[in-house]
Coordinates of C-alpha atoms in Angstrom, one line a residue:
Chain A
X1 CA 0.0 0.0 0.0
X2 CA 2.7 2.5 1.1
X3 CA 4.9 1.3 -1.7
X4 CA 2.1 2.0 -4.2
X5 CA 1.8 5.6 -3.1
X6 CA 5.5 6.2 -3.4
X7 CA 5.4 4.6 -6.8
X8 CA 2.6 6.9 -7.8
X9 CA 4.5 9.9 -6.5
X10 CA 7.6 9.0 -8.6
X11 CA 5.4 8.5 -11.7
X12 CA 3.9 11.9 -11.1
X13 CA 7.3 13.5 -10.8
X14 CA 8.5 11.9 -14.0
X15 CA 5.5 13.2 -16.0
X16 CA 6.2 16.0 -18.5
X17 CA 5.2 19.5 -17.5
X18 CA 2.2 19.7 -19.9
X19 CA 0.8 16.4 -18.6
X20 CA 1.0 17.6 -15.0
X21 CA -0.6 21.0 -15.9
X22 CA -3.4 19.2 -17.7
X23 CA -4.0 17.0 -14.8
X24 CA -4.2 20.0 -12.4
X25 CA -6.5 21.8 -14.8
X26 CA -8.9 18.8 -14.7
X27 CA -8.7 18.5 -11.0
X28 CA -9.3 22.2 -10.4
X29 CA -12.2 22.4 -12.9
X30 CA -14.0 19.4 -11.4
X31 CA -13.4 20.6 -7.9
X32 CA -14.7 24.0 -8.8
X33 CA -17.9 22.7 -10.4
X34 CA -18.6 20.5 -7.3
X35 CA -17.9 23.5 -5.0
X36 CA -20.4 25.6 -7.0
X37 CA -23.0 22.8 -6.6
X38 CA -22.5 22.7 -2.9
X39 CA -22.3 26.5 -2.6
X40 CA -25.8 26.8 -4.0
X41 CA -27.1 24.5 -1.3
X42 CA -25.1 26.3 1.3
X43 CA -26.4 29.6 0.2
X44 CA -30.0 28.4 0.4
X45 CA -29.4 26.9 3.8
X46 CA -27.6 30.0 5.2
X47 CA -30.2 32.4 4.0
X48 CA -32.9 30.0 5.3
X49 CA -31.4 30.0 8.7
X50 CA -31.1 33.8 8.7
X51 CA -34.7 34.1 7.8
X52 CA -35.7 31.5 10.4
X53 CA -36.6 28.8 7.8
X54 CA -35.0 25.4 7.2
X55 CA -33.9 25.7 3.6
X56 CA -33.8 22.7 1.3
X57 CA -34.2 19.5 3.4
X58 CA -36.0 17.0 1.2
X59 CA -33.6 15.5 -1.3
X60 CA -31.2 13.1 0.4
X61 CA -27.9 11.9 -1.0
X62 CA -27.4 8.1 -0.5
X63 CA -30.3 8.1 2.0
X64 CA -28.6 10.4 4.5
X65 CA -28.0 14.2 5.0
X66 CA -31.4 15.8 4.1
X67 CA -30.9 18.5 1.5
X68 CA -27.5 17.4 0.3
X69 CA -28.9 16.0 -2.9
X70 CA -30.7 19.2 -3.8
X71 CA -28.1 20.8 -6.1
X72 CA -27.6 17.5 -8.0
X73 CA -31.4 17.1 -8.3
X74 CA -31.5 20.7 -9.6
X75 CA -28.8 20.1 -12.2
X76 CA -30.6 17.0 -13.4
X77 CA -33.8 18.8 -13.7
X78 CA -32.2 21.7 -15.7
X79 CA -30.4 19.2 -17.9
X80 CA -33.6 17.5 -18.9
X81 CA -35.5 20.7 -19.6
X82 CA -35.8 22.2 -23.1
X83 CA -33.6 25.2 -23.9
X84 CA -36.1 27.5 -25.5
X85 CA -34.6 29.8 -28.1
X86 CA -36.9 32.9 -28.7
X87 CA -38.1 33.2 -32.3
X88 CA -36.7 36.8 -32.9
X89 CA -33.5 36.2 -31.1
X90 CA -30.0 36.1 -32.6
X91 CA -29.8 32.3 -32.5
X92 CA -26.0 32.0 -32.7
X93 CA -25.1 34.6 -30.1
X94 CA -28.0 33.4 -27.9
X95 CA -26.4 30.0 -27.6
X96 CA -22.8 31.4 -27.4
X97 CA -23.4 33.8 -24.5
X98 CA -23.5 31.3 -21.6
X99 CA -20.2 29.9 -22.8
X100 CA -18.6 33.4 -23.0
X101 CA -19.8 34.0 -19.4
X102 CA -18.4 30.8 -18.1
X103 CA -15.0 30.6 -19.8
X104 CA -13.3 33.6 -18.0
X105 CA -14.6 32.3 -14.6
X106 CA -12.7 29.1 -15.2
X107 CA -9.7 30.4 -17.0
X108 CA -8.8 32.7 -14.2
X109 CA -7.8 29.8 -12.0
X110 CA -4.7 29.2 -14.1
X111 CA -2.6 31.7 -12.2
X112 CA -4.0 31.2 -8.7
X113 CA -1.5 29.6 -6.3
X114 CA -3.5 26.9 -4.4
X115 CA -0.6 25.8 -2.2
X116 CA 3.1 26.5 -2.0
X117 CA 3.7 23.9 -4.8
X118 CA 0.5 23.9 -6.8
X119 CA -0.1 26.5 -9.4
X120 CA -0.9 25.8 -13.1
X121 CA 1.0 28.8 -14.5
X122 CA 3.6 30.9 -12.7
X123 CA 2.9 33.9 -15.0
X124 CA 4.7 37.1 -14.1
X125 CA 1.8 39.3 -15.1
X126 CA -0.7 37.1 -13.2
X127 CA -2.4 40.1 -11.5
X128 CA -3.0 41.8 -14.8
X129 CA -4.2 38.5 -16.4
X130 CA -6.8 38.2 -13.6
X131 CA -7.9 41.8 -14.0
X132 CA -8.4 41.3 -17.7
X133 CA -10.3 38.0 -17.3
X134 CA -12.6 39.4 -14.6
X135 CA -13.4 42.2 -17.0
X136 CA -14.2 39.8 -19.8
X137 CA -17.0 38.2 -17.9
X138 CA -19.2 41.1 -18.8
X139 CA -19.3 40.0 -22.4
X140 CA -21.4 37.0 -21.6
X141 CA -24.0 39.3 -19.9
X142 CA -24.0 41.9 -22.7
X143 CA -24.2 39.4 -25.5
X144 CA -27.0 37.5 -23.7
X145 CA -29.0 40.6 -23.1
X146 CA -28.7 41.8 -26.7
X147 CA -29.2 38.4 -28.4
X148 CA -32.4 37.6 -26.5
X149 CA -34.1 40.5 -28.3
X150 CA -36.1 41.3 -25.2
X151 CA -36.4 44.7 -23.5
X152 CA -35.9 43.4 -20.0
X153 CA -32.8 41.4 -21.0
X154 CA -31.4 44.4 -22.8
X155 CA -31.9 46.7 -19.8
X156 CA -30.2 44.2 -17.6
X157 CA -27.2 44.0 -20.0
X158 CA -26.9 47.8 -20.2
X159 CA -26.9 48.1 -16.4
X160 CA -24.4 45.4 -16.1
X161 CA -22.0 47.0 -18.6
X162 CA -22.1 50.4 -17.0
X163 CA -21.7 48.9 -13.5
X164 CA -18.8 46.7 -14.6
X165 CA -16.9 49.6 -16.2
X166 CA -17.3 51.7 -13.1
X167 CA -16.2 49.1 -10.6
X168 CA -13.3 47.8 -12.7
X169 CA -11.5 51.1 -12.1
X170 CA -11.8 50.9 -8.3
X171 CA -10.8 47.3 -8.4
X172 CA -7.7 48.1 -10.6
X173 CA -6.6 50.8 -8.2
X174 CA -7.0 48.6 -5.2
X175 CA -4.7 46.1 -6.9
X176 CA -2.2 48.9 -7.6
X177 CA -2.0 49.2 -3.8
X178 CA -1.4 45.5 -3.4
X179 CA 1.3 45.7 -6.1
X180 CA 3.0 48.5 -4.2
X181 CA 3.0 46.5 -0.9
X182 CA 4.3 43.3 -2.4
X183 CA 6.4 44.5 -5.3
X184 CA 5.2 41.8 -7.7
X185 CA 2.5 41.0 -10.2
X186 CA 3.2 37.3 -9.8
X187 CA 0.5 35.8 -7.5
X188 CA 2.9 33.3 -6.0
X189 CA 5.3 36.1 -5.0
X190 CA 2.4 38.2 -3.7
X191 CA 1.5 35.4 -1.3
X192 CA 5.1 34.6 -0.4
X193 CA 5.9 38.2 0.6
X194 CA 2.9 38.1 3.1
X195 CA 4.6 35.3 5.1
X196 CA 5.1 35.6 8.9
X197 CA 1.7 35.2 10.5
X198 CA -1.6 37.0 10.6
X199 CA 0.0 40.4 11.3
X200 CA 2.1 40.5 8.2
X201 CA -0.7 39.9 5.7
X202 CA -1.8 42.8 3.7
X203 CA -5.2 43.3 5.3
X204 CA -3.9 45.6 8.1
X205 CA -1.9 48.1 6.1
X206 CA -4.2 48.0 3.1
X207 CA -7.5 47.9 5.0
X208 CA -9.3 50.6 2.9
X209 CA -8.2 48.8 -0.3
X210 CA -9.5 45.5 1.1
X211 CA -12.9 47.1 1.6
X212 CA -12.9 48.7 -1.9
X213 CA -11.7 45.5 -3.5
X214 CA -14.3 43.3 -1.9
X215 CA -17.2 45.7 -2.5
X216 CA -16.1 46.0 -6.1
X217 CA -15.8 42.2 -6.3
X218 CA -19.4 41.9 -5.1
X219 CA -20.5 44.4 -7.7
X220 CA -18.4 42.7 -10.4
X221 CA -20.1 39.4 -9.8
X222 CA -23.5 41.0 -10.0
X223 CA -24.4 39.7 -6.5
X224 CA -26.8 41.3 -4.0
X225 CA -26.9 44.2 -3.1
X226 CA -25.5 45.1 -6.6
X227 CA -27.7 42.7 -8.6
X228 CA -29.5 45.3 -10.7
X229 CA -28.5 43.4 -13.8
X230 CA -31.0 40.7 -12.6
X231 CA -33.3 42.9 -10.5
X232 CA -36.3 40.5 -10.1
X233 CA -38.5 43.2 -8.8
X234 CA -37.9 45.6 -11.7
X235 CA -36.8 43.7 -14.9
X236 CA -38.0 40.1 -14.2
X237 CA -34.6 38.3 -14.3
X238 CA -32.6 40.8 -16.3
X239 CA -30.1 39.5 -18.8
X240 CA -31.0 35.8 -18.5
X241 CA -34.8 36.3 -18.6
X242 CA -35.1 34.3 -21.9
X243 CA -32.8 31.5 -20.9
X244 CA -34.1 28.1 -19.7
X245 CA -32.7 24.7 -18.9
X246 CA -29.0 24.1 -19.0
X247 CA -28.3 27.4 -20.7
X248 CA -29.6 29.2 -17.6
X249 CA -27.6 26.7 -15.5
X250 CA -24.4 27.8 -17.2
X251 CA -25.0 31.5 -16.2
X252 CA -25.7 30.3 -12.7
X253 CA -22.5 28.3 -12.7
X254 CA -20.5 31.3 -14.0
X255 CA -22.0 33.6 -11.3
X256 CA -21.1 31.2 -8.5
X257 CA -17.7 30.3 -9.9
X258 CA -17.0 34.1 -10.0
X259 CA -18.0 34.4 -6.4
X260 CA -15.5 31.7 -5.4
X261 CA -12.9 33.3 -7.6
X262 CA -13.3 36.8 -6.1
X263 CA -13.2 35.2 -2.6
X264 CA -10.0 33.4 -3.4
X265 CA -8.5 36.5 -4.9
X266 CA -9.4 38.5 -1.7
X267 CA -7.7 35.8 0.3
X268 CA -4.7 35.8 -2.0
X269 CA -4.2 39.6 -2.1
X270 CA -5.1 40.6 1.4
X271 CA -5.1 37.5 3.7
X272 CA -1.9 35.7 2.7
X273 CA -3.3 33.0 0.4
X274 CA -1.9 29.7 1.6
X275 CA 0.1 31.3 4.4
X276 CA -0.8 30.0 7.9
X277 CA -2.0 32.6 10.5
X278 CA 0.2 31.1 13.3
X279 CA 3.5 31.2 11.5
X280 CA 6.3 32.4 13.8
X281 CA 4.4 31.7 17.0
X282 CA 6.6 29.9 19.6
X283 CA 4.7 26.7 20.2
X284 CA 2.3 26.5 17.3
X285 CA 5.0 27.2 14.7
X286 CA 6.4 23.7 14.7
X287 CA 3.1 21.8 14.2
X288 CA 1.1 21.8 11.0
X289 CA -0.7 24.9 12.3
X290 CA 2.4 26.9 11.6
X291 CA 3.0 25.5 8.2
X292 CA 1.6 27.0 5.0
X293 CA -0.8 24.7 3.2
X294 CA -3.9 24.5 1.0
X295 CA -6.0 24.1 4.1
X296 CA -5.5 27.8 5.1
X297 CA -6.6 29.0 1.7
X298 CA -9.7 26.8 1.9
X299 CA -10.7 28.2 5.3
X300 CA -10.1 31.8 4.1
X301 CA -12.1 31.3 1.0
X302 CA -14.9 29.7 3.0
X303 CA -15.1 32.7 5.3
X304 CA -15.1 35.3 2.5
X305 CA -17.7 33.4 0.5
X306 CA -19.9 33.4 3.6
X307 CA -19.9 37.2 3.4
X308 CA -21.4 37.1 -0.1
X309 CA -24.3 35.0 1.3
X310 CA -24.6 37.2 4.4
X311 CA -24.8 40.3 2.2
X312 CA -27.6 38.8 0.2
X313 CA -29.6 38.0 3.2
X314 CA -29.0 41.4 4.8
X315 CA -28.9 44.3 2.4
X316 CA -31.7 45.7 0.2
X317 CA -30.8 46.2 -3.5
X318 CA -29.1 49.5 -4.4
X319 CA -30.8 51.8 -6.7
X320 CA -29.0 52.2 -10.0
X321 CA -27.9 55.8 -9.5
X322 CA -26.7 54.9 -6.0
X323 CA -24.5 52.2 -7.4
X324 CA -22.9 54.6 -9.9
X325 CA -22.5 57.2 -7.0
X326 CA -20.8 54.6 -4.8
X327 CA -18.4 53.4 -7.5
X328 CA -17.3 56.7 -8.9
X329 CA -17.6 59.1 -6.0
X330 CA -16.8 56.9 -3.0
X331 CA -14.6 53.9 -3.9
X332 CA -12.3 55.4 -6.5
X333 CA -11.4 58.5 -4.3
X334 CA -10.7 56.1 -1.4
X335 CA -8.3 54.1 -3.4
X336 CA -6.5 57.2 -4.8
X337 CA -6.1 58.6 -1.2
X338 CA -4.8 55.3 0.1
X339 CA -2.2 55.0 -2.7
X340 CA -1.0 58.4 -1.6
X341 CA -0.8 57.2 2.0
X342 CA 1.1 54.1 0.8
X343 CA 3.6 56.4 -0.8
X344 CA 4.2 58.0 2.6
X345 CA 4.4 54.6 4.3
X346 CA 6.9 53.5 1.7
X347 CA 9.0 56.6 2.1
X348 CA 9.2 56.2 5.9
X349 CA 9.5 52.4 5.7
X350 CA 6.5 51.5 7.8
X351 CA 4.6 48.2 7.7
X352 CA 5.3 46.0 4.6
X353 CA 7.8 48.5 3.4
X354 CA 10.1 47.9 6.4
X355 CA 11.1 44.5 4.8
X356 CA 14.7 44.5 3.8
X357 CA 14.3 43.3 0.3
X358 CA 12.4 46.4 -0.7
X359 CA 15.6 48.5 -0.5
Chain B
X1 CA 7.6 23.7 -33.9
X2 CA 4.6 23.8 -31.6
X3 CA 5.0 27.6 -31.3
X4 CA 5.0 28.0 -35.1
X5 CA 1.9 25.8 -35.5
X6 CA 0.2 27.9 -32.8
X7 CA 1.3 31.1 -34.6
X8 CA -0.3 30.0 -37.9
X9 CA -3.5 29.0 -36.1
X10 CA -3.8 32.4 -34.3
X11 CA -2.8 34.3 -37.4
X12 CA -5.5 32.5 -39.5
X13 CA -8.1 33.3 -36.8
X14 CA -6.9 36.9 -36.7
X15 CA -7.1 37.4 -40.5
X16 CA -10.6 35.8 -40.6
X17 CA -11.8 37.9 -37.7
X18 CA -10.4 41.1 -39.2
X19 CA -12.3 40.3 -42.4
X20 CA -15.4 39.7 -40.4
X21 CA -15.1 43.1 -38.8
X22 CA -15.6 44.8 -42.2
X23 CA -17.8 42.3 -43.9
X24 CA -20.3 41.4 -41.2
X25 CA -23.7 42.8 -41.9
X26 CA -24.6 43.4 -38.3
X27 CA -22.5 46.1 -36.5
X28 CA -22.7 44.0 -33.2
X29 CA -21.1 41.1 -35.0
X30 CA -18.4 43.5 -36.3
X31 CA -17.7 44.7 -32.8
X32 CA -17.5 41.1 -31.5
X33 CA -15.2 40.2 -34.3
X34 CA -13.0 43.1 -33.3
X35 CA -12.9 41.7 -29.8
X36 CA -11.8 38.4 -31.3
X37 CA -9.0 40.3 -33.2
X38 CA -7.7 41.8 -30.0
X39 CA -7.7 38.5 -28.2
X40 CA -5.9 36.6 -31.0
X41 CA -3.3 39.5 -31.4
X42 CA -2.7 39.2 -27.7
X43 CA -2.1 35.5 -28.1
X44 CA 0.4 36.1 -30.9
X45 CA 2.2 38.6 -28.6
X46 CA 2.2 36.0 -25.9
X47 CA 4.0 33.6 -28.4
X48 CA 6.6 36.4 -28.8
X49 CA 7.0 36.4 -25.0
X50 CA 5.7 39.9 -24.7
X51 CA 3.3 38.9 -21.9
X52 CA 2.8 42.3 -20.4
X53 CA 1.8 43.9 -23.7
X54 CA -0.5 41.0 -24.5
X55 CA -2.3 41.1 -21.2
X56 CA -2.6 44.9 -21.3
X57 CA -4.1 44.7 -24.8
X58 CA -6.8 42.4 -23.5
X59 CA -7.3 44.5 -20.3
X60 CA -7.6 47.9 -22.0
X61 CA -9.2 47.1 -25.3
X62 CA -11.3 44.0 -24.6
X63 CA -12.1 44.8 -21.0
X64 CA -12.9 48.5 -21.3
X65 CA -12.9 50.1 -24.7
X66 CA -14.9 47.4 -26.6
X67 CA -17.5 47.1 -23.7
X68 CA -18.3 50.8 -24.2
X69 CA -18.3 50.3 -28.0
X70 CA -20.8 47.5 -27.7
X71 CA -22.8 49.5 -25.2
X72 CA -23.3 52.3 -27.8
X73 CA -23.7 50.0 -30.9
X74 CA -26.4 47.9 -29.3
X75 CA -28.4 51.0 -28.4
X76 CA -28.3 52.4 -31.9
X77 CA -31.2 51.7 -34.2
X78 CA -29.1 51.2 -37.4
X79 CA -30.8 51.1 -40.7
X80 CA -28.4 49.0 -42.8
X81 CA -29.8 50.0 -46.2
X82 CA -29.2 53.7 -45.4
X83 CA -25.8 52.8 -44.1
X84 CA -24.8 51.2 -47.4
X85 CA -26.1 54.0 -49.6
X86 CA -22.9 55.9 -50.0
X87 CA -20.8 52.8 -50.6
X88 CA -19.8 53.5 -54.2
X89 CA -19.4 57.2 -53.6
X90 CA -16.9 56.7 -50.8
X91 CA -15.2 53.6 -52.1
X92 CA -12.3 55.5 -53.6
X93 CA -11.5 56.9 -50.2
X94 CA -11.4 53.5 -48.6
X95 CA -9.1 52.1 -51.4
X96 CA -6.8 55.1 -50.9
X97 CA -6.6 54.5 -47.2
X98 CA -6.0 50.8 -47.7
X99 CA -3.2 51.5 -50.2
X100 CA -1.6 54.0 -47.9
X101 CA -1.5 51.5 -45.0
X102 CA -0.1 48.8 -47.3
X103 CA 2.7 51.2 -48.5
X104 CA 3.5 52.0 -44.9
X105 CA 3.7 48.4 -43.8
X106 CA 5.9 47.5 -46.8
X107 CA 8.0 50.5 -46.1
X108 CA 8.6 49.5 -42.5
X109 CA 9.5 45.9 -43.5
X110 CA 11.8 47.3 -46.1
X111 CA 13.6 49.6 -43.7
X112 CA 14.1 46.7 -41.3
X113 CA 16.3 44.8 -43.7
X114 CA 14.5 44.4 -47.0
X115 CA 11.9 42.0 -48.2
X116 CA 14.3 39.1 -47.9
X117 CA 13.2 38.8 -44.2
X118 CA 13.8 35.3 -42.9
X119 CA 10.2 34.4 -42.1
X120 CA 11.0 30.9 -41.0
X121 CA 12.8 32.1 -37.9
X122 CA 10.7 33.1 -34.9
X123 CA 11.6 35.5 -32.2
X124 CA 14.7 34.8 -30.2
X125 CA 13.8 33.0 -27.0
X126 CA 14.3 35.1 -23.9
X127 CA 17.0 34.0 -21.4
X128 CA 15.8 32.1 -18.3
X129 CA 14.5 34.3 -15.5
X130 CA 13.6 37.1 -17.9
X131 CA 10.5 38.9 -16.9
X132 CA 8.9 41.0 -19.6
X133 CA 6.9 43.0 -17.0
X134 CA 9.9 43.8 -14.9
X135 CA 12.0 44.9 -17.9
X136 CA 9.3 47.1 -19.3
X137 CA 8.8 48.7 -15.9
X138 CA 12.5 49.3 -15.6
X139 CA 12.7 51.1 -18.9
X140 CA 9.5 53.0 -18.6
X141 CA 10.3 54.5 -15.1
X142 CA 13.9 55.2 -15.7
X143 CA 14.8 56.1 -19.2
X144 CA 11.4 57.1 -20.4
X145 CA 10.0 58.5 -17.1
X146 CA 9.3 62.0 -18.5
X147 CA 7.7 60.9 -21.7
X148 CA 5.5 58.6 -19.7
X149 CA 4.5 61.3 -17.3
X150 CA 3.8 63.6 -20.2
X151 CA 1.6 61.0 -21.8
X152 CA -0.3 60.5 -18.5
X153 CA -0.8 64.2 -18.2
X154 CA -2.1 64.4 -21.7
X155 CA -4.6 61.7 -21.0
X156 CA -5.7 63.4 -17.8
X157 CA -6.3 66.7 -19.7
X158 CA -8.2 64.8 -22.3
X159 CA -10.5 63.3 -19.7
X160 CA -11.1 66.6 -18.0
X161 CA -11.8 68.2 -21.3
X162 CA -14.3 65.5 -22.3
X163 CA -16.1 65.9 -19.1
X164 CA -16.1 69.7 -19.3
X165 CA -17.4 69.6 -22.9
X166 CA -20.3 67.4 -22.1
X167 CA -21.3 68.9 -18.8
X168 CA -24.1 71.4 -19.3
X169 CA -26.1 73.3 -16.8
X170 CA -29.6 73.3 -18.0
X171 CA -32.4 75.2 -16.4
X172 CA -35.1 73.1 -14.8
X173 CA -33.0 70.1 -14.5
X174 CA -34.2 67.7 -11.9
X175 CA -31.6 65.7 -10.0
X176 CA -31.3 64.0 -6.6
X177 CA -29.4 65.6 -3.8
X178 CA -28.3 62.5 -1.9
X179 CA -27.2 64.4 1.2
X180 CA -30.6 66.0 1.4
X181 CA -32.3 62.6 1.0
X182 CA -30.3 61.2 3.8
X183 CA -30.8 64.1 6.1
X184 CA -34.6 64.0 5.8
X185 CA -36.5 64.0 9.1
X186 CA -39.7 62.3 10.1
X187 CA -41.5 65.7 10.5
X188 CA -40.9 66.5 6.8
X189 CA -42.6 63.4 5.6
X190 CA -45.1 62.2 8.2
X191 CA -48.1 63.9 9.7
X192 CA -50.0 62.3 12.5
X193 CA -53.7 63.1 12.4
X194 CA -55.6 62.7 15.6
X195 CA -59.4 62.2 15.2
X196 CA -62.2 60.9 17.3
X197 CA -63.4 57.4 16.9
X198 CA -66.3 57.0 14.6
X199 CA -69.6 55.8 16.1
X200 CA -70.2 52.2 15.3
X201 CA -73.1 51.8 12.9

C-alpha cells in the first residue's frame, strides 16, 4: 500500500510539464464545479437560517443528509428541460453567450497559487491577467442581453455593462495598492511576501483597499446588493430572462464560480493566500498549524464566500444611481487617497515596506 | 515547432476575424469580431514572450474600450440600407486608405532589412529568469520617465476636457441631492392626524 503511493509519486514527478498541468486543470475544474453545486445548497441553507426557515431539506444523498442531494437534483432537472430559443433572437449569439460568461470564470484559475507547490502557471503578469479576465466576464452578460431581443434582458445588459466599467477602475486601483505593498504581479510572489503570521498579511496596512476590492468584487459578480442586472422586482430576471434549462444553469455556474474566484483573490491579495496565521508563534509554529498549506486558503475562501451570502440576506438592493455614485464618488477616491498614504508609508519604511528586500 | 503551429492558427483566426469586422452585416457582429481580433493578437504577442503587452491589450481594449463600443452600438437603431447608400461614392477613399496602409507596412518591413526577411525564424527565446513585465517597468520608469509622465498628463487633460465639454447646466434640470435625501427628518414626511373614533353603525 505504502509502496504503491510512493510509486505513484515518482510516476507523477516523471511526467512531463504539460501532462501535470493538464491533470491539475482537470482536478481544479471538477473541484470548482462541485464546489459551485455545494455552494448553491449552502447559500439556500444559510439564507434560510437567517430568515428562520429550514432551507432545502427534502432530497437526500445516499439516503442520508437531508438536503445534500438538492443541487444534484436541480442540475438533473435543468439538464432535462428544453432550452427555449426565442423566435426573434439572434440564434448564434444566444447560444454562445452562456459559454462566454463561463470561460473567464474558469480560465482565471490558471494563475492562482493553491498551495506552495501547486499553481498551473507561474505567470509574471498574473495580476493583470486576472484583472483582464474578470473584466471579460461582462461580455457574456451583454451578448446574452442583446441576443435575446427582449427589453428586459437588454436593460439588464446595459446596467451590467455600466456597472462593470465603473467598478473595474476601483478594483484596478485597489490592486495597484497590493502591487505597491508586495512588489510583484506574480501571485505566488504576492502570497510569499505576506509570510510571517496574521500580522504581516496585507489586510492591516491596506484595509481601505481591502474594503474597496471586496465591494467592487461583489459588484463585479452581480451579487446582491448590486444585482441590478437581474433585478427580479424591476426587470424580471434581467439579462437571462429568456434562458431556460441548462443554458440558464451555465449562467448560474458562472456567477457562483465568479463568487468563489473573487473570494479566493481576496484571500490571496489581502489574507496571505496559503500562508498560515500562526506562522512564527513559539509553540504552534512547529506543528502543521504553523505551516503554509492549501487548508488555510480553503478556510479563508470559506469565510469570504460566507460574506457574499450574508450580504444577500441582509442588504436591500441598491438603486441604479446609488451604485454609480458609490463606485465613482466613494470607492475610487478612497483608493486614490490610500495610494498616496502608501507612498508616505513606503518613504518612511513602515509596515510591509520595512522589509529589507524592498531597498 | 509547436510555437510555429500555434502562430499560424492564431494568425489565421486573426485574419478571418479582421475580415469579419468589415464584412459582417450586423454592427454588433463587427464589434464582437474586433474583440476576437484583439484576443488573438494578444495570443500572438504571448507567443513572442511579450506577456505584459498581451495582457494589457486584453485588459484595456477588450475589458474596457470594446465594452463601451458594444454599449453604444447595441443601443443604436441602425438602418443597414441607409448605411450602405454611400458605398460606391466613398469607395475610392477606402481604397486610398488601404493603399496608404499597405505602402506604410511594406516601407517598415523594407527599412528593417529588405523584403528578404527570414520568415521561418521566430523571435529569439528570452533567457531564463527574464520577466517582460519587470524589464518594461524598468525602462518606462527610468529612461522614459518624462515621456511617460507627459503622456499620462495628456490623457488626464483629455479626460477633464471631455467631461467639461459634455457637462451642461440646463435650467429646470431635476436631480437628486443625496445628502438631502439622507438628512430627511420624520417631521418633513409624516403627519399624525388625531381624530375621534367613529360611532359604530
